[in-house]
Amino acid sequence: MPRLASLPIIGFFVFAIIFSPPHNARADLSEQDKAEVKALIGEFITQNPELIRDVLTELAIAEQTAREQAAYSLVRNDEGDPAIGPADAAVTIYEFSDYNCGYCKRIFADLQSVLSELPDVKLVVKEFPILAESSVVAAKAAIAAQRQGKFPGFHRTMMTWRGRIDEKTVLSAARTAGLEIDRLQTDMEDDLTLSVLTKTRAAATALEIRGTPALVIGDRLIPGAISKTEILDLINQARAAKN
């Protein structure tokens, strides 16, 4: 915090007294010492109200930044999440998605086009089923499909389906993708699949994501469907931030 670092020594001393909890060492102060310290604090605050305000503002910003970074770390904890693209991707797009979401289906083609054009970019789908019970079934199937290495085909079929989905739709998409149905149905209900969904809900809560789609690219959260041009621009920004 540059502003905090520039405070005069007296500012640091008084600030520490104001905001640090009482401790045993302060018990050694005489009543006169305490009165002098209290007077010093009052004088400092009176003469420097903007400094105290700025320090508190800087602290609030720092706390907010720390919360955001912790939230992004939750998003990037993508073990078990369905994904398309190289494991060592230079840039990863995280998409909070629901298979009943029309806007998710609208952005699907642009995301696939980006992946085709940029082989060093990966898409991680954070299954966030919030629109219907059938969304939960589809999300579980997507996570289970990843474990059979057949997620891209399943995802394509689900995203190009028109209309509301149900369990029959999900199983049909699974068969089209060449999934082993018995294994799929078992994996859909196991602890690993449920933990992936729980982890995604926690990340969404931390980032205050309440709808789909929502993209995280670099340190940017973008709610709603955006254009291919905007996606490419965000990817370029993420690349630049790494250099």
Tab-separated table of C-alpha atoms in Angstrom:
chain	number	residue	atom	x	y	z
A	1	MET	CA	0.000	0.000	0.000
A	2	PRO	CA	1.989	3.048	-1.245
A	3	ARG	CA	-0.028	5.562	0.805
A	4	LEU	CA	0.434	3.610	4.010
A	5	ALA	CA	4.159	3.229	3.320
A	6	SER	CA	4.539	7.009	3.083
A	7	LEU	CA	3.078	7.756	6.498
A	8	PRO	CA	5.386	9.627	8.871
A	9	ILE	CA	6.750	7.722	11.855
A	10	ILE	CA	4.305	9.392	14.200
A	11	GLY	CA	1.473	8.213	11.965
A	12	PHE	CA	2.578	4.626	12.231
A	13	PHE	CA	2.894	4.933	15.997
A	14	VAL	CA	-0.512	6.463	16.511
A	15	PHE	CA	-2.198	4.192	13.997
A	16	ALA	CA	-0.791	1.162	15.810
A	17	ILE	CA	-2.072	2.453	19.126
A	18	ILE	CA	-5.534	3.136	17.723
A	19	PHE	CA	-6.079	-0.159	15.997
A	20	SER	CA	-4.015	-2.705	17.900
A	21	PRO	CA	-5.729	-4.629	20.738
A	22	PRO	CA	-4.635	-3.990	24.310
A	23	HIS	CA	-1.696	-6.066	25.471
A	24	ASN	CA	0.291	-6.598	28.641
A	25	ALA	CA	2.985	-4.078	27.783
A	26	ARG	CA	0.470	-1.241	27.861
A	27	ALA	CA	-0.408	-2.069	31.438
A	28	ASP	CA	3.016	-0.649	32.399
A	29	LEU	CA	2.001	2.855	31.318
A	30	SER	CA	1.323	5.281	34.130
A	31	GLU	CA	-1.893	7.254	34.208
A	32	GLN	CA	0.064	10.305	33.096
A	33	ASP	CA	1.594	8.355	30.198
A	34	LYS	CA	-1.833	7.145	29.152
A	35	ALA	CA	-3.203	10.674	29.241
A	36	GLU	CA	-0.306	11.931	27.138
A	37	VAL	CA	-0.768	9.152	24.594
A	38	LYS	CA	-4.505	9.843	24.451
A	39	ALA	CA	-3.824	13.527	23.885
A	40	LEU	CA	-1.272	12.697	21.200
A	41	ILE	CA	-3.777	10.486	19.408
A	42	GLY	CA	-6.472	13.134	19.584
A	43	GLU	CA	-4.129	15.805	18.278
A	44	PHE	CA	-2.924	13.600	15.432
A	45	ILE	CA	-6.461	12.709	14.335
A	46	THR	CA	-7.559	16.345	14.536
A	47	GLN	CA	-4.627	17.532	12.452
A	48	ASN	CA	-4.668	14.638	9.947
A	49	PRO	CA	-8.269	13.460	9.412
A	50	GLU	CA	-7.665	12.855	5.702
A	51	LEU	CA	-4.654	10.665	6.505
A	52	ILE	CA	-6.684	8.395	8.778
A	53	ARG	CA	-9.444	8.247	6.157
A	54	ASP	CA	-6.959	7.368	3.409
A	55	VAL	CA	-5.336	4.658	5.503
A	56	LEU	CA	-8.717	3.087	6.265
A	57	THR	CA	-9.604	3.256	2.569
A	58	GLU	CA	-6.326	1.562	1.639
A	59	LEU	CA	-6.960	-1.164	4.190
A	60	ALA	CA	-10.478	-1.745	2.844
A	61	ILE	CA	-9.124	-1.990	-0.709
A	62	ALA	CA	-6.416	-4.412	0.402
A	63	GLU	CA	-8.965	-6.598	2.180
A	64	GLN	CA	-11.242	-6.606	-0.883
A	65	THR	CA	-8.307	-7.520	-3.133
A	66	ALA	CA	-7.354	-10.372	-0.823
A	67	ARG	CA	-10.939	-11.677	-0.876
A	68	GLU	CA	-11.018	-11.514	-4.674
A	69	GLN	CA	-7.706	-13.332	-5.027
A	70	ALA	CA	-8.930	-16.054	-2.667
A	71	ALA	CA	-12.081	-16.377	-4.787
A	72	TYR	CA	-10.080	-16.652	-8.017
A	73	SER	CA	-7.966	-19.342	-6.374
A	74	LEU	CA	-11.160	-21.321	-5.757
A	75	VAL	CA	-12.049	-21.006	-9.439
A	76	ARG	CA	-8.601	-22.162	-10.550
A	77	ASN	CA	-8.810	-25.212	-8.315
A	78	ASP	CA	-10.150	-27.160	-11.285
A	79	GLU	CA	-9.347	-30.770	-10.418
A	80	GLY	CA	-12.240	-32.881	-11.674
A	81	ASP	CA	-13.784	-30.085	-13.731
A	82	PRO	CA	-14.647	-30.887	-17.357
A	83	ALA	CA	-12.162	-29.286	-19.739
A	84	ILE	CA	-11.279	-28.910	-23.401
A	85	GLY	CA	-7.722	-28.045	-24.400
A	86	PRO	CA	-4.117	-28.695	-23.352
A	87	ALA	CA	-3.174	-29.307	-19.731
A	88	ASP	CA	-0.294	-26.823	-20.074
A	89	ALA	CA	-2.393	-24.073	-21.641
A	90	ALA	CA	-0.972	-20.566	-21.678
A	91	VAL	CA	-4.402	-19.120	-20.881
A	92	THR	CA	-7.415	-20.815	-19.328
A	93	ILE	CA	-11.005	-19.696	-19.743
A	94	TYR	CA	-13.263	-20.687	-16.851
A	95	GLU	CA	-16.931	-20.774	-17.773
A	96	PHE	CA	-19.724	-21.060	-15.196
A	97	SER	CA	-22.409	-22.777	-17.220
A	98	ASP	CA	-25.813	-24.472	-17.105
A	99	TYR	CA	-27.052	-26.767	-19.887
A	100	ASN	CA	-30.511	-25.188	-19.708
A	101	CYS	CA	-29.048	-21.718	-20.224
A	102	GLY	CA	-29.855	-20.195	-23.604
A	103	TYR	CA	-27.083	-17.609	-23.316
A	104	CYS	CA	-24.565	-20.378	-22.554
A	105	LYS	CA	-25.601	-22.060	-25.794
A	106	ARG	CA	-25.280	-18.736	-27.597
A	107	ILE	CA	-21.656	-18.291	-26.483
A	108	PHE	CA	-20.744	-21.943	-27.147
A	109	ALA	CA	-19.902	-21.495	-30.842
A	110	ASP	CA	-17.628	-18.526	-30.150
A	111	LEU	CA	-15.771	-20.399	-27.422
A	112	GLN	CA	-15.276	-23.403	-29.704
A	113	SER	CA	-14.007	-21.106	-32.449
A	114	VAL	CA	-11.512	-19.534	-30.053
A	115	LEU	CA	-10.244	-22.960	-28.992
A	116	SER	CA	-9.809	-23.976	-32.631
A	117	GLU	CA	-7.862	-20.828	-33.480
A	118	LEU	CA	-5.729	-20.759	-30.318
A	119	PRO	CA	-4.372	-24.229	-29.498
A	120	ASP	CA	-2.648	-22.968	-26.335
A	121	VAL	CA	-5.955	-21.913	-24.750
A	122	LYS	CA	-8.037	-24.215	-22.567
A	123	LEU	CA	-11.694	-24.058	-21.572
A	124	VAL	CA	-12.631	-25.316	-18.111
A	125	VAL	CA	-16.372	-25.648	-17.646
A	126	LYS	CA	-17.427	-24.937	-14.074
A	127	GLU	CA	-20.696	-26.845	-13.932
A	128	PHE	CA	-23.100	-24.472	-12.179
A	129	PRO	CA	-26.610	-25.990	-12.474
A	130	ILE	CA	-29.028	-23.375	-11.185
A	131	LEU	CA	-31.951	-23.344	-13.620
A	132	ALA	CA	-33.631	-26.730	-13.152
A	133	GLU	CA	-33.275	-30.181	-11.632
A	134	SER	CA	-32.413	-31.466	-15.099
A	135	SER	CA	-29.480	-29.040	-15.063
A	136	VAL	CA	-28.084	-30.917	-12.070
A	137	VAL	CA	-28.407	-34.245	-13.893
A	138	ALA	CA	-26.625	-32.809	-16.929
A	139	ALA	CA	-23.869	-31.259	-14.816
A	140	LYS	CA	-23.189	-34.552	-13.065
A	141	ALA	CA	-23.067	-36.315	-16.435
A	142	ALA	CA	-20.601	-33.754	-17.790
A	143	ILE	CA	-18.265	-34.247	-14.839
A	144	ALA	CA	-18.549	-38.015	-15.198
A	145	ALA	CA	-17.952	-37.760	-18.970
A	146	GLN	CA	-14.655	-35.993	-18.284
A	147	ARG	CA	-13.484	-39.077	-16.403
A	148	GLN	CA	-14.092	-41.210	-19.485
A	149	GLY	CA	-12.269	-38.708	-21.696
A	150	LYS	CA	-15.441	-38.037	-23.682
A	151	PHE	CA	-16.469	-34.642	-22.365
A	152	PRO	CA	-15.940	-32.597	-25.580
A	153	GLY	CA	-18.397	-34.712	-27.572
A	154	PHE	CA	-20.945	-34.774	-24.760
A	155	HIS	CA	-20.626	-31.028	-24.264
A	156	ARG	CA	-21.090	-30.323	-27.967
A	157	THR	CA	-24.259	-32.405	-28.159
A	158	MET	CA	-25.721	-30.808	-25.040
A	159	MET	CA	-24.894	-27.265	-26.114
A	160	THR	CA	-26.381	-27.684	-29.568
A	161	TRP	CA	-29.599	-29.230	-28.234
A	162	ARG	CA	-32.571	-26.913	-28.674
A	163	GLY	CA	-35.181	-26.709	-25.952
A	164	ARG	CA	-35.304	-27.853	-22.348
A	165	ILE	CA	-33.350	-30.915	-21.405
A	166	ASP	CA	-34.306	-33.932	-19.329
A	167	GLU	CA	-32.676	-37.185	-18.277
A	168	LYS	CA	-33.448	-38.779	-21.641
A	169	THR	CA	-31.680	-35.916	-23.397
A	170	VAL	CA	-28.635	-36.369	-21.186
A	171	LEU	CA	-28.418	-40.118	-21.763
A	172	SER	CA	-28.905	-39.644	-25.498
A	173	ALA	CA	-26.027	-37.151	-25.572
A	174	ALA	CA	-23.911	-39.582	-23.564
A	175	ARG	CA	-24.540	-42.386	-26.049
A	176	THR	CA	-23.774	-40.070	-28.966
A	177	ALA	CA	-20.444	-39.219	-27.327
A	178	GLY	CA	-19.637	-42.919	-26.917
A	179	LEU	CA	-19.820	-43.027	-23.140
A	180	GLU	CA	-20.243	-46.235	-21.155
A	181	ILE	CA	-23.678	-45.589	-19.665
A	182	ASP	CA	-23.450	-47.905	-16.647
A	183	ARG	CA	-20.154	-46.389	-15.583
A	184	LEU	CA	-21.468	-42.909	-16.287
A	185	GLN	CA	-24.495	-43.361	-14.043
A	186	THR	CA	-22.332	-44.729	-11.245
A	187	ASP	CA	-19.799	-41.906	-11.526
A	188	MET	CA	-22.557	-39.288	-11.594
A	189	GLU	CA	-23.502	-40.081	-8.005
A	190	ASP	CA	-20.120	-40.681	-6.413
A	191	ASP	CA	-18.330	-38.407	-3.955
A	192	LEU	CA	-15.869	-37.022	-6.500
A	193	THR	CA	-18.618	-35.696	-8.763
A	194	LEU	CA	-20.536	-34.199	-5.856
A	195	SER	CA	-17.362	-32.568	-4.507
A	196	VAL	CA	-16.724	-30.893	-7.870
A	197	LEU	CA	-20.222	-29.380	-7.814
A	198	THR	CA	-19.761	-28.242	-4.213
A	199	LYS	CA	-16.434	-26.632	-5.061
A	200	THR	CA	-17.962	-24.753	-7.982
A	201	ARG	CA	-20.831	-23.462	-5.842
A	202	ALA	CA	-18.297	-22.186	-3.308
A	203	ALA	CA	-16.349	-20.382	-6.038
A	204	ALA	CA	-19.542	-18.855	-7.436
A	205	THR	CA	-20.551	-17.643	-3.985
A	206	ALA	CA	-17.123	-16.128	-3.376
A	207	LEU	CA	-17.279	-14.221	-6.672
A	208	GLU	CA	-20.983	-13.377	-6.210
A	209	ILE	CA	-21.902	-15.146	-9.450
A	210	ARG	CA	-25.669	-15.569	-9.577
A	211	GLY	CA	-26.283	-16.386	-13.228
A	212	THR	CA	-24.863	-18.079	-16.277
A	213	PRO	CA	-22.802	-17.796	-18.296
A	214	ALA	CA	-19.987	-16.124	-16.385
A	215	LEU	CA	-16.409	-16.191	-17.602
A	216	VAL	CA	-13.175	-15.823	-15.674
A	217	ILE	CA	-10.182	-15.008	-17.868
A	218	GLY	CA	-7.024	-13.962	-16.080
A	219	ASP	CA	-8.119	-11.811	-13.172
A	220	ARG	CA	-11.302	-10.649	-14.880
A	221	LEU	CA	-14.828	-11.812	-14.134
A	222	ILE	CA	-17.260	-11.230	-16.987
A	223	PRO	CA	-20.933	-11.964	-16.282
A	224	GLY	CA	-23.155	-12.750	-19.235
A	225	ALA	CA	-22.535	-13.729	-22.841
A	226	ILE	CA	-19.906	-11.674	-24.671
A	227	SER	CA	-18.670	-11.630	-28.254
A	228	LYS	CA	-15.769	-13.582	-29.706
A	229	THR	CA	-13.881	-10.321	-30.175
A	230	GLU	CA	-14.256	-9.531	-26.471
A	231	ILE	CA	-13.112	-13.033	-25.518
A	232	LEU	CA	-10.000	-12.693	-27.696
A	233	ASP	CA	-9.262	-9.284	-26.192
A	234	LEU	CA	-9.472	-10.701	-22.666
A	235	ILE	CA	-7.178	-13.571	-23.642
A	236	ASN	CA	-4.627	-11.078	-24.961
A	237	GLN	CA	-4.868	-9.123	-21.717
A	238	ALA	CA	-4.284	-12.314	-19.732
A	239	ARG	CA	-1.229	-13.124	-21.853
A	240	ALA	CA	0.175	-9.632	-21.364
A	241	ALA	CA	-0.338	-9.827	-17.597
A	242	LYS	CA	1.871	-12.922	-17.467
A	243	ASN	CA	4.771	-11.181	-19.235
